[in-house]
PDB file of C-alpha atoms in Angstrom:
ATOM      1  CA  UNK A   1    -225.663  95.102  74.442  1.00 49.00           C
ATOM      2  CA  UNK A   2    -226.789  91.755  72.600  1.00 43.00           C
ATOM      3  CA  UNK A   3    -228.807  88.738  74.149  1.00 44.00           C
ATOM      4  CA  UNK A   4    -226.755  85.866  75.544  1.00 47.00           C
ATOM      5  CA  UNK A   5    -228.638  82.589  75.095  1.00 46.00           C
ATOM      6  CA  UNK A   6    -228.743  80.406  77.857  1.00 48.00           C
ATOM      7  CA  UNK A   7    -226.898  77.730  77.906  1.00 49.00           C
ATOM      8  CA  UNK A   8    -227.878  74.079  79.246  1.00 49.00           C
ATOM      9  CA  UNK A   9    -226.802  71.639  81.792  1.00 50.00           C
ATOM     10  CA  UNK A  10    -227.799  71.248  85.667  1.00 53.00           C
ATOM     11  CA  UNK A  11    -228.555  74.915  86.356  1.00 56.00           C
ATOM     12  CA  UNK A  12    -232.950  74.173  86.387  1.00 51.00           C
ATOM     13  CA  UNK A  13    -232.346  71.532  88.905  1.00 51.00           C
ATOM     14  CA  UNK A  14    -230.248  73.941  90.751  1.00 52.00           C
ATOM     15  CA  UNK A  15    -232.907  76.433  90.882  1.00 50.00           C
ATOM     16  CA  UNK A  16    -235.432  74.184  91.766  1.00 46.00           C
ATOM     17  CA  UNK A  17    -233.657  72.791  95.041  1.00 47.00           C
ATOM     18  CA  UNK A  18    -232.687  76.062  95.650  1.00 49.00           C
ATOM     19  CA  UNK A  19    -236.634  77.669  95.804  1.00 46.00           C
ATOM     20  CA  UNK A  20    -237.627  74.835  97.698  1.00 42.00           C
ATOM     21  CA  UNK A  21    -234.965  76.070 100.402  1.00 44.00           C
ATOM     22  CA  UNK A  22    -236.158  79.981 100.171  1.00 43.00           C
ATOM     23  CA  UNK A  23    -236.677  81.149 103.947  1.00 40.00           C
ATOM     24  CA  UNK A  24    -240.299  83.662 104.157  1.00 40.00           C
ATOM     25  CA  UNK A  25    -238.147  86.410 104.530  1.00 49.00           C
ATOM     26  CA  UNK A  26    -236.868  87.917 101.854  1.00 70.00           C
ATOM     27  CA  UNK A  27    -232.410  88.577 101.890  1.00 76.00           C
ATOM     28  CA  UNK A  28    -232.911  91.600  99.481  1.00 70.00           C
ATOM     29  CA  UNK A  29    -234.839  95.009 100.079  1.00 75.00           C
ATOM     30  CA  UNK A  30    -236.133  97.381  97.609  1.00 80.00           C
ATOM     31  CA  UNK A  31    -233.369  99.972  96.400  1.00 77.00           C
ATOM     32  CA  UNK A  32    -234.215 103.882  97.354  1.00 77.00           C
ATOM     33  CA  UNK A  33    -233.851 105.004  93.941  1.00 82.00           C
ATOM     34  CA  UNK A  34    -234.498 103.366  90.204  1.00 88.00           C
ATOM     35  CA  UNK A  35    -233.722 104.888  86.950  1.00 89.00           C
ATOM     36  CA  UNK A  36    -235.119 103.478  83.476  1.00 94.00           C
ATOM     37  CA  UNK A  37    -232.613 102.131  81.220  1.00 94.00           C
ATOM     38  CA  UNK A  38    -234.463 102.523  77.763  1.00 95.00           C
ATOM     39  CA  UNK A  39    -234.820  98.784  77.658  1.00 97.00           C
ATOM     40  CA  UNK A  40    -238.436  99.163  77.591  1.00 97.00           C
ATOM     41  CA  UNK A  41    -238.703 101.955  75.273  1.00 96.00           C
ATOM     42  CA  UNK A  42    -241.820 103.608  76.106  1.00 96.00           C
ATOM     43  CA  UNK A  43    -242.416 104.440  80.168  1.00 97.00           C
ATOM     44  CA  UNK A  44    -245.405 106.671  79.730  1.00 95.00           C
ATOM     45  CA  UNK A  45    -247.649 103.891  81.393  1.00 94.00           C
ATOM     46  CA  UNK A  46    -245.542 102.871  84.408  1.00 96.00           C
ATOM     47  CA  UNK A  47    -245.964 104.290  87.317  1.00 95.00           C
ATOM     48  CA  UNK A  48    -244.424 104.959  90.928  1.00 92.00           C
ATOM     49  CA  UNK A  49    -245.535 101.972  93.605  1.00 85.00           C
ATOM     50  CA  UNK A  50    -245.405 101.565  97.240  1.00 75.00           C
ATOM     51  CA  UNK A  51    -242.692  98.826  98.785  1.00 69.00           C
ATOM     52  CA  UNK A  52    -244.771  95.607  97.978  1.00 69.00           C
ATOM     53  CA  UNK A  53    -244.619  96.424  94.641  1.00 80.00           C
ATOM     54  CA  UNK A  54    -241.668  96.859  91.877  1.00 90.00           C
ATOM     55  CA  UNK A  55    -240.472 100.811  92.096  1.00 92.00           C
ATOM     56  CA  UNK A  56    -242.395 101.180  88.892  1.00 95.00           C
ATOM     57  CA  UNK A  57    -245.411  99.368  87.842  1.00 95.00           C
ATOM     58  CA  UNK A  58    -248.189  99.107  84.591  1.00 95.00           C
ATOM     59  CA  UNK A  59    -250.329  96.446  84.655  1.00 93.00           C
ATOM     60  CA  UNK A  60    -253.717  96.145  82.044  1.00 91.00           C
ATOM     61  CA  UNK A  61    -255.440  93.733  84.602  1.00 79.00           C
ATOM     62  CA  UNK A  62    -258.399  93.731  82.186  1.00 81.00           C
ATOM     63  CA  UNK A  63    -256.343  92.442  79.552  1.00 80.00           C
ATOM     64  CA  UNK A  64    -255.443  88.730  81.239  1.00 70.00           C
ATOM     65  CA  UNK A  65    -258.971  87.455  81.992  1.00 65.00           C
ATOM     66  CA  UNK A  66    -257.560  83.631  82.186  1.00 70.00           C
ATOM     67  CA  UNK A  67    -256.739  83.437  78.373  1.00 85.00           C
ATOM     68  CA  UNK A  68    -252.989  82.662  78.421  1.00 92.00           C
ATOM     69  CA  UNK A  69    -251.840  79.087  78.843  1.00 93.00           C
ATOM     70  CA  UNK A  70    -248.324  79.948  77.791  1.00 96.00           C
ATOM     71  CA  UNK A  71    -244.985  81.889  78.465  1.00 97.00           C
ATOM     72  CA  UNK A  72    -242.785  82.079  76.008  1.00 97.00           C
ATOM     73  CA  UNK A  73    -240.088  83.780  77.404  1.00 97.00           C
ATOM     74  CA  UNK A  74    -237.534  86.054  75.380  1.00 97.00           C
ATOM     75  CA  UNK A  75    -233.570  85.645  75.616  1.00 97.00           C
ATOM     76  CA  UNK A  76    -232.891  87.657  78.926  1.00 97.00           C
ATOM     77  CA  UNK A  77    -230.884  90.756  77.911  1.00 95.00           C
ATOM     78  CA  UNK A  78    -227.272  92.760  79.826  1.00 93.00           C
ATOM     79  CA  UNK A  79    -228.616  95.939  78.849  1.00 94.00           C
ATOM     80  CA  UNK A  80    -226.885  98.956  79.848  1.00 87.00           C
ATOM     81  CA  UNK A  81    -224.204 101.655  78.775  1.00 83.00           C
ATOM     82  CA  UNK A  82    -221.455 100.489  76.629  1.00 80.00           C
ATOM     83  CA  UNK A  83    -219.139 102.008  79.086  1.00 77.00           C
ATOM     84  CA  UNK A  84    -221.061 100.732  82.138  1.00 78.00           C
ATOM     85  CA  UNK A  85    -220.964  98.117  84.710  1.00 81.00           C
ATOM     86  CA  UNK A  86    -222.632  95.751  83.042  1.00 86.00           C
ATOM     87  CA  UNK A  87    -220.416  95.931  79.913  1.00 85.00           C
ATOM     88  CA  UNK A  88    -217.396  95.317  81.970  1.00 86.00           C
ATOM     89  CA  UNK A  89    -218.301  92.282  83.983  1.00 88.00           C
ATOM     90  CA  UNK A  90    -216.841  89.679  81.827  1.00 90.00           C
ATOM     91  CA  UNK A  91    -218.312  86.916  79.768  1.00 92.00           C
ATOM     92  CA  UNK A  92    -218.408  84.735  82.083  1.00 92.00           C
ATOM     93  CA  UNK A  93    -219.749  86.153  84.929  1.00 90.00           C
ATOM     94  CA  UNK A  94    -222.801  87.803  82.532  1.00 91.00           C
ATOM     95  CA  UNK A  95    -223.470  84.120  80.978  1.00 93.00           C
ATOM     96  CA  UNK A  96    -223.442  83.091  84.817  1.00 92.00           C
ATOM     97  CA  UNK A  97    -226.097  85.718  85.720  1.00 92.00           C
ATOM     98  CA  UNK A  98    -228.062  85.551  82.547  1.00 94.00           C
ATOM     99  CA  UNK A  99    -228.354  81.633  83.207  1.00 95.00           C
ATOM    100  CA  UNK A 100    -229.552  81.487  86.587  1.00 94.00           C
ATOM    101  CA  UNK A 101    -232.538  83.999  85.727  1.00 96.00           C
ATOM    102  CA  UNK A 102    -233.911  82.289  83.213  1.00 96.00           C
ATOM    103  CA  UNK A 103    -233.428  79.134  85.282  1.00 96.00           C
ATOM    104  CA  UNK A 104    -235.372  80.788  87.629  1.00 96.00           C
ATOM    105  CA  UNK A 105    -238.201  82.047  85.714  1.00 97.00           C
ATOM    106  CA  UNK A 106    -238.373  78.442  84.468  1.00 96.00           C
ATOM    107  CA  UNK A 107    -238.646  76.855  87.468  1.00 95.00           C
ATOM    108  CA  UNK A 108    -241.947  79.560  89.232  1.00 96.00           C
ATOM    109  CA  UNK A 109    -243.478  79.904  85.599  1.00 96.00           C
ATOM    110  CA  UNK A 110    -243.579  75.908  84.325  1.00 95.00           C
ATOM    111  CA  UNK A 111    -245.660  75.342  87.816  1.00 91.00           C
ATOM    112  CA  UNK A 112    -248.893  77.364  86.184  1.00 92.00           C
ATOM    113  CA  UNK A 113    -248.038  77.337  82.177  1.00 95.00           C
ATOM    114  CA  UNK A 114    -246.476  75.817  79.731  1.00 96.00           C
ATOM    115  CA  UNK A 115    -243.293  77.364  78.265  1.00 97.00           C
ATOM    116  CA  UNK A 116    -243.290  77.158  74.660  1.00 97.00           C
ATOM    117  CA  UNK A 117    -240.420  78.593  72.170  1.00 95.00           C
ATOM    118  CA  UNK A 118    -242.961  80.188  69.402  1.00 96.00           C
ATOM    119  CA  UNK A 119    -245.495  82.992  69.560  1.00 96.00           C
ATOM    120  CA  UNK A 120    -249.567  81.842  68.835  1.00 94.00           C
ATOM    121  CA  UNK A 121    -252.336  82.022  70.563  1.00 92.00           C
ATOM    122  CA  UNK A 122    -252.999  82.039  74.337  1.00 93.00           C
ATOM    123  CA  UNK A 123    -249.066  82.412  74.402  1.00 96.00           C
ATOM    124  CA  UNK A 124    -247.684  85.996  76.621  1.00 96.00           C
ATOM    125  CA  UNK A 125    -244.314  86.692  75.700  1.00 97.00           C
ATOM    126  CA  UNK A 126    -241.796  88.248  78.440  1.00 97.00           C
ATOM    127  CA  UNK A 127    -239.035  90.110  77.421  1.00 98.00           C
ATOM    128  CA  UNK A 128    -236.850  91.531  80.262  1.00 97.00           C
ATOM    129  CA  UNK A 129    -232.977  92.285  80.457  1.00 96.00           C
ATOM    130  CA  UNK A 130    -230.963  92.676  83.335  1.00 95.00           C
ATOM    131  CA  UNK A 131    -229.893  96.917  84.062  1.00 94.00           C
ATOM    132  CA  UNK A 132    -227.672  96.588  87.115  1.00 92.00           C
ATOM    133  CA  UNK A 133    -226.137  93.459  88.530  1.00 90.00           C
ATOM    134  CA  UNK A 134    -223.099  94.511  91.233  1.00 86.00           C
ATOM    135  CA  UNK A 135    -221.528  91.921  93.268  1.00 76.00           C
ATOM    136  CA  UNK A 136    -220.767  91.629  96.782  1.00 66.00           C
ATOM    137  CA  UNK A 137    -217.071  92.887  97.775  1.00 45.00           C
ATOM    138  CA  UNK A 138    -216.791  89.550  99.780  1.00 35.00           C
ATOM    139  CA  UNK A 139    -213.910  90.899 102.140  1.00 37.00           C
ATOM    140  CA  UNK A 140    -215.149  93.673 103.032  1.00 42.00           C
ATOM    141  CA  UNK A 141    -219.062  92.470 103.354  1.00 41.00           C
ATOM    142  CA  UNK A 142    -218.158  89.749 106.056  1.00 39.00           C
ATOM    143  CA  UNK A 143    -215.450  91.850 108.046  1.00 36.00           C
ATOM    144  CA  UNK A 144    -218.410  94.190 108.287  1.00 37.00           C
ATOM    145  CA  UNK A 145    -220.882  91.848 109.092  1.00 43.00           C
ATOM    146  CA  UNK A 146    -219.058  90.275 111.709  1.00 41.00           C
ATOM    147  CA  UNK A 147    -217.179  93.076 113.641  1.00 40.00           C
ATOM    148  CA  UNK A 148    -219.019  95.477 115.423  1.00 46.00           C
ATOM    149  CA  UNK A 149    -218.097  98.946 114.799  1.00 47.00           C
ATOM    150  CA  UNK A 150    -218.100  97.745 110.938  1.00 44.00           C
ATOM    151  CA  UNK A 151    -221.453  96.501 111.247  1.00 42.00           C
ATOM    152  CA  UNK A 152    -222.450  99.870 112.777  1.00 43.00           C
ATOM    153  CA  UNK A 153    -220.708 101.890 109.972  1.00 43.00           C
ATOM    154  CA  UNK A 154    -222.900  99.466 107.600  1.00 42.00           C
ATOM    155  CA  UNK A 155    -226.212 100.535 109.012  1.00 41.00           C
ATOM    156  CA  UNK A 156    -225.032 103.714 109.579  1.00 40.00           C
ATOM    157  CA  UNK A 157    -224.266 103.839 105.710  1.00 45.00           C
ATOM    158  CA  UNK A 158    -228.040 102.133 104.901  1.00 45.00           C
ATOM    159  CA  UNK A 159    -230.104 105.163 106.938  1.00 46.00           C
ATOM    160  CA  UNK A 160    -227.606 107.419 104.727  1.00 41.00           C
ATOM    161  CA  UNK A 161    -227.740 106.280 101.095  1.00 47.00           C
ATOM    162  CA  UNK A 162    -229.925 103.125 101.000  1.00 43.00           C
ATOM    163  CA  UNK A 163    -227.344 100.497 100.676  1.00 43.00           C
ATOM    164  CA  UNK A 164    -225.491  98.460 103.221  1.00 40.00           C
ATOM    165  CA  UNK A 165    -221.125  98.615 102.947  1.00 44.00           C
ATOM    166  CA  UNK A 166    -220.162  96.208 100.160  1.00 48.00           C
ATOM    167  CA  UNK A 167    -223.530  94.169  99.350  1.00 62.00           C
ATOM    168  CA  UNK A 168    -224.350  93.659  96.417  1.00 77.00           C
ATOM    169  CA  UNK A 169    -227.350  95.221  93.974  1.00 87.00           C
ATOM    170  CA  UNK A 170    -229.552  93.950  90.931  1.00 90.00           C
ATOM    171  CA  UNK A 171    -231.612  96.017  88.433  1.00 93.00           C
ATOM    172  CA  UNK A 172    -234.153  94.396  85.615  1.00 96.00           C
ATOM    173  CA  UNK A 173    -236.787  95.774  83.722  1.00 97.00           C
ATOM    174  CA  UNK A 174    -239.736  93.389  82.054  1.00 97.00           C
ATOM    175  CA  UNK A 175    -242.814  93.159  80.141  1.00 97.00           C
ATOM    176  CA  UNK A 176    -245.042  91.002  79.211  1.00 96.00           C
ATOM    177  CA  UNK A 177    -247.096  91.427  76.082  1.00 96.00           C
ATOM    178  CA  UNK A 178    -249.581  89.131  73.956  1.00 95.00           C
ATOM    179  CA  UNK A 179    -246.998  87.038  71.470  1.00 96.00           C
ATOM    180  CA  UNK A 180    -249.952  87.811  68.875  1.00 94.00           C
ATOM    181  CA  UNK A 181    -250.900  91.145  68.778  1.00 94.00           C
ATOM    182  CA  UNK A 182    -247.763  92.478  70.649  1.00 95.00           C
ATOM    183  CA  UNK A 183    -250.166  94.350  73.045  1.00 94.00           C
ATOM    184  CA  UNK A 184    -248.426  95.189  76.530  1.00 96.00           C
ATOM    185  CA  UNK A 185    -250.088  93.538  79.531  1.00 95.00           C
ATOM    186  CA  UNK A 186    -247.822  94.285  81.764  1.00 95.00           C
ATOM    187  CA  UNK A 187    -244.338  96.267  82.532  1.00 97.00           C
ATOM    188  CA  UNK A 188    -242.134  97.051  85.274  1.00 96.00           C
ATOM    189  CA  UNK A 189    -238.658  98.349  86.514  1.00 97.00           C
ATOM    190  CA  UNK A 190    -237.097  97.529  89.903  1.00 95.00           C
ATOM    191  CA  UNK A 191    -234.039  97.091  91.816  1.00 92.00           C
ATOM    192  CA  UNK A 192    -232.638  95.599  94.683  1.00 89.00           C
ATOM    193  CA  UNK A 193    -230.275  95.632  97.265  1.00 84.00           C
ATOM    194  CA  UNK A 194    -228.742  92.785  99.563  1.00 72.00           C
ATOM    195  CA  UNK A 195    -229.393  92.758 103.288  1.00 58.00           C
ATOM    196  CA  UNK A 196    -226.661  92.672 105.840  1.00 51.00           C
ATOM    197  CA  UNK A 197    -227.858  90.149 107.861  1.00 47.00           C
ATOM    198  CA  UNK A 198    -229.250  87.322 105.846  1.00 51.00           C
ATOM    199  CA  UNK A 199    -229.668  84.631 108.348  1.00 49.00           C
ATOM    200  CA  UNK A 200    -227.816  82.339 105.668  1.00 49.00           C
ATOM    201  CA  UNK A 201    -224.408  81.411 104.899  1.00 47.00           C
ATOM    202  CA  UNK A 202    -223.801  83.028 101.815  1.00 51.00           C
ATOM    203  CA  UNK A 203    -221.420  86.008 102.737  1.00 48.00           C
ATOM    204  CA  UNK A 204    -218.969  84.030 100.901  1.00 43.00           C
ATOM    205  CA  UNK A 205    -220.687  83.984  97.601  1.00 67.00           C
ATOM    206  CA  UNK A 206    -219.997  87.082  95.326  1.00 73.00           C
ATOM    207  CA  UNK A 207    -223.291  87.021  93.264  1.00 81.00           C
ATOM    208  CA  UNK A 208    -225.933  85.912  96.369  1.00 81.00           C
ATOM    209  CA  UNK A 209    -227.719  89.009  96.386  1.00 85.00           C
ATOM    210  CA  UNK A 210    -228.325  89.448  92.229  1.00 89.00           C
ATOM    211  CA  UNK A 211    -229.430  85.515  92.569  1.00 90.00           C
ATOM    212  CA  UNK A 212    -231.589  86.462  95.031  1.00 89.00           C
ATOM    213  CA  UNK A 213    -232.899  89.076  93.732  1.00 91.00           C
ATOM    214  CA  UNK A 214    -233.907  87.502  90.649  1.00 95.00           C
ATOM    215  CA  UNK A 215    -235.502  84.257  92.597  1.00 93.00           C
ATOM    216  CA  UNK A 216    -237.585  87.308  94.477  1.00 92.00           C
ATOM    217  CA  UNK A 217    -238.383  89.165  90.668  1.00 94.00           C
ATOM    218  CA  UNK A 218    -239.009  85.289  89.315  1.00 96.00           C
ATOM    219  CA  UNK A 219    -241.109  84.151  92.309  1.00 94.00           C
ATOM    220  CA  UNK A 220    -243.127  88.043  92.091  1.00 93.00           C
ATOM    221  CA  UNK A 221    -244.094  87.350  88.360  1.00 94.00           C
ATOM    222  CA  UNK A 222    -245.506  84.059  88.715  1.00 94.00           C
ATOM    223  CA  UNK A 223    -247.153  84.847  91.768  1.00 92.00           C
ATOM    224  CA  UNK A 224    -248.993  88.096  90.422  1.00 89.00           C
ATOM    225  CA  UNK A 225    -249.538  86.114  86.817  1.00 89.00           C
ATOM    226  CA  UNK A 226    -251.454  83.647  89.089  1.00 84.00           C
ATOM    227  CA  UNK A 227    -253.480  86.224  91.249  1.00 77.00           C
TER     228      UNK A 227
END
């Protein structure tokens, strides 16, 4: 599928009100299973991680030592079969997504580097694309949430497959690599699943849980960059 470009307007200020108001705990959970896309290309390197961690993980931690100032960060891919999810969601709703992740890897990132639109030196480049975004079925997630034997189906679904009754799911994959050299520093694929109980009021909101699972992937990356 081909990149979509992001598009201006109010969406960074947006994201930065909206990380400001993140609670500590997180309204997403690590999905049971992950599959590679082929976004990546090669997964020799990556390998299976713990919960902390993205489901699968390379990182060349000799390779940082302090020498990159700047991000310059690719145009964020839908990438996924032509006959798949993704590729049916429709324009709108994948310039929406699209948006709002690189909004939010703008907002963690610019904090610690500068974000530059040209390879050179100290520069990493990220490339990532987005493998699974489902939204919440909005009618059936808060009848379940809020009436008791359908919040006890929901949980009894979760210990069953992994994912509550009609929440919603994100998949990306990334890597960062030197914009010189094109040497990989880093890779990883992970998904995510929404919570039943968020402790916020956004079981009205179709696309809360692939939002917030990109603030978590955006907030992850610029955390470990920085460690």
């Amino acid at each position: 599928m081909k990149s979509i470009k992001r598009s201006d307007g109010f969406l960074f200020l947006e994201i930065l009100l909206l990380a400001a108001a993140l609670c500590a705990c997180s309204t997403t959970y690590e999905a049971r299973t992950v599959q590679p896309s082929g976004f990546l290309g090669d997964y020799s390197n990556l390998k299976k991680m713990g919960a902390d961690s993205p489901a699968l993980l390379f990182v060349d931690a000799g390779a940082f030592s302090g020498k990159y100032s700047s991000i310059l960060i690719d145009p964020i891919q839908m990438y996924g079969p032509t006959n798949g999810a993704l590729a049916k969601l429709s324009k709108a709703d994948q310039q929406r997504l699209v948006n709002y992740l690189d909004a939010s890897l703008r907002v963690y990132l610019s904090s610690n580097y500068t974000l530059v639109d040209q390879p050179g030196p100290h520069v990493m480049r990220l490339r990532m694309a987005i493998t699974e975004a489902k939204g919440a079925n909005v009618p059936m997630d808060v009848v379940s949430s809020v009436v008791p034997i359908g919040l006890a189906i929901s949980f009894l679904k979760e210990a069953a497959t992994g994912a509550h009754t009609a929440v919603g799911k994100a998949g990306l994959e990334c890597e960062g690599l030197d914009s010189a050299t094109g040497q990989r520093l880093f890779a990883f694929v992970d998904a995510r699943v929404g919570r039943k109980v968020t402790g916020r009021f956004d079981k009205f909101k179709k696309w809360h849980t692939v939002q917030d699972a990109f603030d978590f992937w955006a907030r992850q990356i610029a955390e470990r960059l920085e460690q």
